[in-house]
PDB file of C-alpha atoms and ligand atoms in Angstrom:
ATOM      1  CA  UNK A   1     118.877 156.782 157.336  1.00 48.00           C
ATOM      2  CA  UNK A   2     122.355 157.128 158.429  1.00 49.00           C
ATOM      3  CA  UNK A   3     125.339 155.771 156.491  1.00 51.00           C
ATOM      4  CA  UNK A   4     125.855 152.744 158.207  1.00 48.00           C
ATOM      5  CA  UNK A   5     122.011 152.028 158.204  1.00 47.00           C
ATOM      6  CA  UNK A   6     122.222 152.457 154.391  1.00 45.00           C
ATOM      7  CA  UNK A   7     125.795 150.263 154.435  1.00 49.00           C
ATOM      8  CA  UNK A   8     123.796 147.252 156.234  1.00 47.00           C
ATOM      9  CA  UNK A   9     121.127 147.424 153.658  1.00 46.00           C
ATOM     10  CA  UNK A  10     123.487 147.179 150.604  1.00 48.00           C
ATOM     11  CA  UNK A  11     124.951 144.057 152.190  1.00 46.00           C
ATOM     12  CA  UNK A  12     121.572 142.376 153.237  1.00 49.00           C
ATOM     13  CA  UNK A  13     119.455 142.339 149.690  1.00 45.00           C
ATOM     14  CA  UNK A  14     120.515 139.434 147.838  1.00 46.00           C
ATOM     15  CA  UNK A  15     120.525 140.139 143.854  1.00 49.00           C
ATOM     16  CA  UNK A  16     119.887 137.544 141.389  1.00 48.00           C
ATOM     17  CA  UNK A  17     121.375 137.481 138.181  1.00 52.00           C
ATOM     18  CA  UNK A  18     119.082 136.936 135.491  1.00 51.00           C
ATOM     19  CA  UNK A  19     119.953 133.142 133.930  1.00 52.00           C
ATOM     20  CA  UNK A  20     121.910 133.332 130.988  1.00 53.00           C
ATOM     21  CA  UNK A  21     121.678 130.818 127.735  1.00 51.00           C
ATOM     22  CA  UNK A  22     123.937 127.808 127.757  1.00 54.00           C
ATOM     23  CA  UNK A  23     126.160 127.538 124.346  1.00 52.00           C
ATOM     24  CA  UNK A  24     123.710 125.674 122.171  1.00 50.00           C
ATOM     25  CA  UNK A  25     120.887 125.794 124.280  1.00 50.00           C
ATOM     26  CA  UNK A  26     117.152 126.638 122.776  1.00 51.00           C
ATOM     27  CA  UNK A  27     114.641 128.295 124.551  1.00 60.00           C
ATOM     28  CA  UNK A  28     110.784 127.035 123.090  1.00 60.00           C
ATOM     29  CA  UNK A  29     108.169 129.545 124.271  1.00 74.00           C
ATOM     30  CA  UNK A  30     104.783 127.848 126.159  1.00 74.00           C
ATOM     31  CA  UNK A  31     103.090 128.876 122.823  1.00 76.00           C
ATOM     32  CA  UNK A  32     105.111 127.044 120.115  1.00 78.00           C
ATOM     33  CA  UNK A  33     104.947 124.383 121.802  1.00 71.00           C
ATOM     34  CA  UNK A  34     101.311 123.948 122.299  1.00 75.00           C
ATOM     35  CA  UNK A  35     100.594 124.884 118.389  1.00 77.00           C
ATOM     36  CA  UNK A  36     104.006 122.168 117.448  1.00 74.00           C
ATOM     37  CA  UNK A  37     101.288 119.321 119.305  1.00 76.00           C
ATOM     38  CA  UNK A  38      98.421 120.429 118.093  1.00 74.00           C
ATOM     39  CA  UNK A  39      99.743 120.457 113.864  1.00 78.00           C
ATOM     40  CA  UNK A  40     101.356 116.924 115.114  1.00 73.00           C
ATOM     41  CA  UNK A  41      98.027 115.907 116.224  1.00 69.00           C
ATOM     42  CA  UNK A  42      96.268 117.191 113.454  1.00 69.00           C
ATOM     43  CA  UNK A  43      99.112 115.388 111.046  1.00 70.00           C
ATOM     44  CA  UNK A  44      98.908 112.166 112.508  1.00 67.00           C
ATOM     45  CA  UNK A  45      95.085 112.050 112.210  1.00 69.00           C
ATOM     46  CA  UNK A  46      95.003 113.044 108.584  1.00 66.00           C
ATOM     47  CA  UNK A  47      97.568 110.504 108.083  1.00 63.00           C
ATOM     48  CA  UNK A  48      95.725 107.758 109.734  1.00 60.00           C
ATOM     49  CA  UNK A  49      92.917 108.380 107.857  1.00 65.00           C
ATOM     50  CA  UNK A  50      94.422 108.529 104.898  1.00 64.00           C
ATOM     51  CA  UNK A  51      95.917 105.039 105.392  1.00 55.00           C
ATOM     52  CA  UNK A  52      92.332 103.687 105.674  1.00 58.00           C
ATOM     53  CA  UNK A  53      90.844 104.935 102.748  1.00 60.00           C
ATOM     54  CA  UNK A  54      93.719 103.659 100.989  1.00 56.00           C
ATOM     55  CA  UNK A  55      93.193  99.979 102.310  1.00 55.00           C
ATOM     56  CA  UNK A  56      89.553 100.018 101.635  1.00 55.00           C
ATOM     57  CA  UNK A  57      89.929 101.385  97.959  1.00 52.00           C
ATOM     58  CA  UNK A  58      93.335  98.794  97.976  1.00 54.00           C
ATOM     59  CA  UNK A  59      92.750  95.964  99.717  1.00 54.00           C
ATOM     60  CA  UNK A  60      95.835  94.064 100.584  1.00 57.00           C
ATOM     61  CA  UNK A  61      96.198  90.459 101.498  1.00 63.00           C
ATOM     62  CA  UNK A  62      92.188  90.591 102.056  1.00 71.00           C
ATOM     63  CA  UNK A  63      91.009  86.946 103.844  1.00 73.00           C
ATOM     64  CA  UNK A  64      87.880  85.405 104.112  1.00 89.00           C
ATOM     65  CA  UNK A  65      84.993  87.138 102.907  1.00 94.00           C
ATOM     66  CA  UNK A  66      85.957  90.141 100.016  1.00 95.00           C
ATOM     67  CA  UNK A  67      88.934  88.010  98.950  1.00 96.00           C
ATOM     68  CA  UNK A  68      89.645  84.554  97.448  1.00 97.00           C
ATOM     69  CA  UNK A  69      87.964  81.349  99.040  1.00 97.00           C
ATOM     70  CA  UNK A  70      89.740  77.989  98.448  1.00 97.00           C
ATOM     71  CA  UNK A  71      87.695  75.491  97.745  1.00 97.00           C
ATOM     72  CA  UNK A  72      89.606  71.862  97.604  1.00 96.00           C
ATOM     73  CA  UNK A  73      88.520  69.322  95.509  1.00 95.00           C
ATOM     74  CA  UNK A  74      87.199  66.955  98.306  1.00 94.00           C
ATOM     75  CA  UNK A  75      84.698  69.957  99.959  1.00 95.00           C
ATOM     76  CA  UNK A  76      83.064  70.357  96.330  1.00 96.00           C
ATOM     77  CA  UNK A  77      79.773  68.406  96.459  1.00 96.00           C
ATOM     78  CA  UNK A  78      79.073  65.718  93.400  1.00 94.00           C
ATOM     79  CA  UNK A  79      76.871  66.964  90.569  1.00 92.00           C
ATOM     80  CA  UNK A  80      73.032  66.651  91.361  1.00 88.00           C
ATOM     81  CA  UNK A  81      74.707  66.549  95.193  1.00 94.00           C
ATOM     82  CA  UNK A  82      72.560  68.777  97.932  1.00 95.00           C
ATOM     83  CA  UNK A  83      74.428  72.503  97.983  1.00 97.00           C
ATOM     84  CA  UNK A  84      77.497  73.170 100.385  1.00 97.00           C
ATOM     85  CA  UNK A  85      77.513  76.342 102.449  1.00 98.00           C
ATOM     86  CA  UNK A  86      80.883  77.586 102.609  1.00 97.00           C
ATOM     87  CA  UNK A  87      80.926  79.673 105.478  1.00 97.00           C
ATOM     88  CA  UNK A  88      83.889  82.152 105.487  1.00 96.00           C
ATOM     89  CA  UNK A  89      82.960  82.837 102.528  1.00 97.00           C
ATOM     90  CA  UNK A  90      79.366  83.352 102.654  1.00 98.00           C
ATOM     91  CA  UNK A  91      78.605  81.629  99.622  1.00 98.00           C
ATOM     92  CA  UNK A  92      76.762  78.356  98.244  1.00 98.00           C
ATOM     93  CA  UNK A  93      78.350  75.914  96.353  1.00 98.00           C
ATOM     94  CA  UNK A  94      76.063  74.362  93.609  1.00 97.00           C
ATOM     95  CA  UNK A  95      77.358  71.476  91.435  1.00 96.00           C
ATOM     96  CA  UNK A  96      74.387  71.737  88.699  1.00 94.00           C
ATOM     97  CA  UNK A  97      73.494  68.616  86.689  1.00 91.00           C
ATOM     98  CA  UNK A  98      73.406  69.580  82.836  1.00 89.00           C
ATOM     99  CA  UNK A  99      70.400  70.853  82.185  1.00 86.00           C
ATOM    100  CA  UNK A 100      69.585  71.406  85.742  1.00 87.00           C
ATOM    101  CA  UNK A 101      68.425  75.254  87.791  1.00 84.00           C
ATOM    102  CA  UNK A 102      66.618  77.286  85.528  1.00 83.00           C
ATOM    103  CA  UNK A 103      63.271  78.370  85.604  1.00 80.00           C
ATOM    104  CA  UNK A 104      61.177  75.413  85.921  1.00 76.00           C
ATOM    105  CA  UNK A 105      59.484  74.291  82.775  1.00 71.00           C
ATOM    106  CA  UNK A 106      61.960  76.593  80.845  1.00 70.00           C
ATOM    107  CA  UNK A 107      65.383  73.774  79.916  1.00 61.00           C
ATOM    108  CA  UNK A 108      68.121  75.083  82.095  1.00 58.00           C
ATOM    109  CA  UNK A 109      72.582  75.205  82.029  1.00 60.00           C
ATOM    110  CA  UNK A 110      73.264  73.086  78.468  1.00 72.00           C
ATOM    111  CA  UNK A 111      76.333  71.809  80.347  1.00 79.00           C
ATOM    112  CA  UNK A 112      76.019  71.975  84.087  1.00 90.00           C
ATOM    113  CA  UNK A 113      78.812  72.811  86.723  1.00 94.00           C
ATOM    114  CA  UNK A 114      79.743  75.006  89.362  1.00 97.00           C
ATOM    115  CA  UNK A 115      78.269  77.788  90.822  1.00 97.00           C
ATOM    116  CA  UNK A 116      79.058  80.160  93.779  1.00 98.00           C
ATOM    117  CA  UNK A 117      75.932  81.885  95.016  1.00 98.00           C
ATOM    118  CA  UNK A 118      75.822  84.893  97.547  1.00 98.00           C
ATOM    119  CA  UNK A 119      73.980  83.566 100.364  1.00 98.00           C
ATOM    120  CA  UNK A 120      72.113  87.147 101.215  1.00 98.00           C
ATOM    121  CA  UNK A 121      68.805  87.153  99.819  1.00 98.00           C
ATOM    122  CA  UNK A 122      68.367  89.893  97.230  1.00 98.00           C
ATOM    123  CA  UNK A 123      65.220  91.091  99.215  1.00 98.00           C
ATOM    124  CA  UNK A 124      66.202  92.379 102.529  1.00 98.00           C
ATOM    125  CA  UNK A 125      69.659  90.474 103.151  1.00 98.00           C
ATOM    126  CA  UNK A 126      68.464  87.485 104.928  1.00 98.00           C
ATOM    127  CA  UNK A 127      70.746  84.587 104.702  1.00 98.00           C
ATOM    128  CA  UNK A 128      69.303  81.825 102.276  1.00 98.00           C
ATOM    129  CA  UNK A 129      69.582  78.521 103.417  1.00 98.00           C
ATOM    130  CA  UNK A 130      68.955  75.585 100.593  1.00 98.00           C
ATOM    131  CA  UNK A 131      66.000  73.358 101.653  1.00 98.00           C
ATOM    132  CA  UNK A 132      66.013  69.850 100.763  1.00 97.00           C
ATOM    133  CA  UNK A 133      62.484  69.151 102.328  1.00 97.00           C
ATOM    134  CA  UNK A 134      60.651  71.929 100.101  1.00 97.00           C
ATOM    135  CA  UNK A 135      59.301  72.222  96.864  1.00 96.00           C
ATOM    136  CA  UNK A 136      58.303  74.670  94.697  1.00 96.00           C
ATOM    137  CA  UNK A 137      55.883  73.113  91.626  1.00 93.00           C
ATOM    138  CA  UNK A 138      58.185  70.579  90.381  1.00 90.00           C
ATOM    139  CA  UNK A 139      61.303  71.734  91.704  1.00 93.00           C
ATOM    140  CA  UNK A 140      62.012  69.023  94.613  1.00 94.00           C
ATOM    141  CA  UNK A 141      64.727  71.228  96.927  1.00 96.00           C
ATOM    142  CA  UNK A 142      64.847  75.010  96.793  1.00 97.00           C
ATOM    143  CA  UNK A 143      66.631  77.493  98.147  1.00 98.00           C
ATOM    144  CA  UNK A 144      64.181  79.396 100.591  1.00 98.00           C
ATOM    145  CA  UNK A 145      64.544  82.458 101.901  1.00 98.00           C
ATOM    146  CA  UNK A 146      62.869  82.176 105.677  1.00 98.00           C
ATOM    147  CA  UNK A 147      62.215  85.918 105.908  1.00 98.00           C
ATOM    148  CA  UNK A 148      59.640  86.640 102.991  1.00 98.00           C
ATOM    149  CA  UNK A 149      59.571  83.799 101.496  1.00 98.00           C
ATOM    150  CA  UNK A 150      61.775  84.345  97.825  1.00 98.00           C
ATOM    151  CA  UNK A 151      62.122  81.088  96.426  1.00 98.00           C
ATOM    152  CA  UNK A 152      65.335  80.018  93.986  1.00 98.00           C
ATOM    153  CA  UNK A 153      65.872  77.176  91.917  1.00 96.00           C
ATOM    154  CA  UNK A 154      69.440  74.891  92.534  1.00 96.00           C
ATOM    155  CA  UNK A 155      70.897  78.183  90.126  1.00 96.00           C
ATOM    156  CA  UNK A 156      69.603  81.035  92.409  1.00 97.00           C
ATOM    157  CA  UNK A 157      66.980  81.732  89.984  1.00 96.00           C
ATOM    158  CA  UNK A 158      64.215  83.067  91.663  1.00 97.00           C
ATOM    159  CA  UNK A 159      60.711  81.620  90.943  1.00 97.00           C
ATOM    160  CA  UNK A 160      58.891  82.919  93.760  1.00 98.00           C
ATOM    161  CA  UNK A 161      58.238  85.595  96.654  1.00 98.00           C
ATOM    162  CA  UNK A 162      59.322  89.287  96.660  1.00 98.00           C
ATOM    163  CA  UNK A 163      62.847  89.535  95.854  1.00 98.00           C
ATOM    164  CA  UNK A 164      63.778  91.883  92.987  1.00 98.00           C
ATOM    165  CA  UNK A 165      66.050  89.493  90.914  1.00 98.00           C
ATOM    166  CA  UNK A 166      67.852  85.999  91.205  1.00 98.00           C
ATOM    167  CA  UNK A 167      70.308  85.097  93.733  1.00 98.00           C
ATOM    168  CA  UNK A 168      73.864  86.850  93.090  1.00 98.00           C
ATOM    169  CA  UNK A 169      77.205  84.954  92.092  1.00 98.00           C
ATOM    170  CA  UNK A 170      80.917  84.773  92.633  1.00 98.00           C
ATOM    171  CA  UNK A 171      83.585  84.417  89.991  1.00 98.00           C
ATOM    172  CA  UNK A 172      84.775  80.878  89.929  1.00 98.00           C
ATOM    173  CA  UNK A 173      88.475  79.735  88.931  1.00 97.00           C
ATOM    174  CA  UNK A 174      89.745  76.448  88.234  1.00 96.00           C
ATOM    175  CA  UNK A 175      93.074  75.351  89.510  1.00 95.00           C
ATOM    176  CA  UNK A 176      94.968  72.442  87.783  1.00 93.00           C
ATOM    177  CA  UNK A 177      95.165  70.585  91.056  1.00 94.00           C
ATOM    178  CA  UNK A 178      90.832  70.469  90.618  1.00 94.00           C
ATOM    179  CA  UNK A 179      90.493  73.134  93.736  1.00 96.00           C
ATOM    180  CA  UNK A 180      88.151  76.133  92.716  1.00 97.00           C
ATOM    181  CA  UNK A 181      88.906  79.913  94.033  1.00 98.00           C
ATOM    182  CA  UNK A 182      86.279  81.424  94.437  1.00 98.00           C
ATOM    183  CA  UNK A 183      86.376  85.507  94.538  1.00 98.00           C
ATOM    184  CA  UNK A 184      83.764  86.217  96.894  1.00 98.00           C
ATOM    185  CA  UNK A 185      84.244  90.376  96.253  1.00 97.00           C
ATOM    186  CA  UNK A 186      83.559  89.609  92.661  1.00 98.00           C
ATOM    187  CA  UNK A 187      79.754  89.459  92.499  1.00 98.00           C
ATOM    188  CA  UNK A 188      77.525  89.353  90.034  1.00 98.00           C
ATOM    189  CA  UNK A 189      73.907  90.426  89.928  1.00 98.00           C
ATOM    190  CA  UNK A 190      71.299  87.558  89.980  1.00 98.00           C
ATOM    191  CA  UNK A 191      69.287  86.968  86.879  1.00 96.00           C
ATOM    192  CA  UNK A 192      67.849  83.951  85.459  1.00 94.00           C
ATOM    193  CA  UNK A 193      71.061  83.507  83.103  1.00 94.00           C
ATOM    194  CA  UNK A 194      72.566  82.338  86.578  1.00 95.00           C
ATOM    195  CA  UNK A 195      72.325  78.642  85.299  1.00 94.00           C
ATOM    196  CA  UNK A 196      75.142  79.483  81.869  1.00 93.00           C
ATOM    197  CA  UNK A 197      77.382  81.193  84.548  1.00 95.00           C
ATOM    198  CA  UNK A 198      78.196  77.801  85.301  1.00 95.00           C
ATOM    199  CA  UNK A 199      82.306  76.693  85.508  1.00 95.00           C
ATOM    200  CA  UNK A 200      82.251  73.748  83.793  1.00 93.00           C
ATOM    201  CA  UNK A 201      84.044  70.656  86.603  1.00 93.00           C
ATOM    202  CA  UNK A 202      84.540  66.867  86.221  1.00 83.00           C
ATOM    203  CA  UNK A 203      85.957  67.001  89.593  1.00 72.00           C
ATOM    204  CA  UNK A 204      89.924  66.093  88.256  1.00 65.00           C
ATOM    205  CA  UNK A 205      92.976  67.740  88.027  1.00 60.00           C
ATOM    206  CA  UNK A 206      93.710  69.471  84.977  1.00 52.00           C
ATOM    207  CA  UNK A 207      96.373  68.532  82.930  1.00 50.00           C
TER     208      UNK A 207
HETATM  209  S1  FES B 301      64.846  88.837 102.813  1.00 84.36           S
HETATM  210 FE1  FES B 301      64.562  87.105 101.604  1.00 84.36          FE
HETATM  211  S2  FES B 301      62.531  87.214 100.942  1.00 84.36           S
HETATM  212 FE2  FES B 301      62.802  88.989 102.162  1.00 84.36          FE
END
């Protein structure tokens, strides 16, 4: 190659500079980048999770079932009255008669009054609806379960069929207007004390 050969290629290879950092610019590698999402990923999921447990062991503001029922005066049936099903909360409301839902044969509440019972049947979880039209010896009205059969006094106490124990209850509170709360996450086992469980209620406001 002669020297003007040599001259033209000199002049005809472009060179690039290599780039150089802007003041106060950062350069992230492909690989700290991908590891930065993957610990945010990984931190956001243990955080969310974390949340949840707390809300289930800590409920907050809980409504309808698991929390407090309001029950005004006017919904809460008469003493001796047939049972009301309160829905949301998945309960029965019993106003017992003194002296009225234990096992037959066997006296019953002293006093009478209100009870909350846990519409799922002990046995297997059915729902227990009361029945007006049955009868179990003397017992005229029961609540019968229509899975198995179980059969439960106005109290919940079981008299018949294949379920382990009486019906369960909620807590009961009395306001001073004559509304009830009932706190349908605080159950009680069934037994056949069900009928003394019994909130006392003459159905006016406290004073
Ligand atoms: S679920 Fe009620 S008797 Fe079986």
């Amino acid at each position: 190659m002669n020297e003007t050969a040599l001259e033209h290629t000199r002049h005809d290879t472009a060179v690039v500079a290599p780039a150089l950092p802007t003041p106060g610019s950062v350069r992230v590698s492909r690989r700290a980048a991908i590891v930065a999402t993957f610990w945010g990923g990984i931190t956001a999921l243990v955080a969310g999770g974390i949340g949840t447990a707390l809300n289930a062991v800590y409920p907050r503001n809980v409504t309808g079932f698991g929390g407090p029922i309001t029950v005004p005066v006017g919904r809460i049936p008469k003493p001796g009255e047939a049972p009301r099903l309160v829905v949301e909360g998945r309960f029965l409301l019993v106003n017992l008669a003194p002296g009225e839902g234990g096992m037959p044969g066997e006296g019953g509440a002293p006093a009478g009054g209100l009870v909350a019972l846990y519409k799922k049947c002990p046995h297997l979880g059915c729902s227990v609806p009361w029945r007006s039209d049955a009868s179990y010896k003397d017992l005229r009205g029961v609540f019968l379960c229509p899975c198995h059969g179980s059969t439960y006094t106005r109290a919940g106490v079981r008299v018949f069929g294949p379920a382990p124990r009486s019906m369960d209850t909620m807590a009961i509170e009395l306001r001073d207007t004559g509304d009830i709360v009932v706190q349908t996450g605080d159950i009680t086992q069934g037994g056949v004390d069900n009928p003394s469980r019994a909130l006392p209620y003459d159905g006016s406001p406290q004073t």
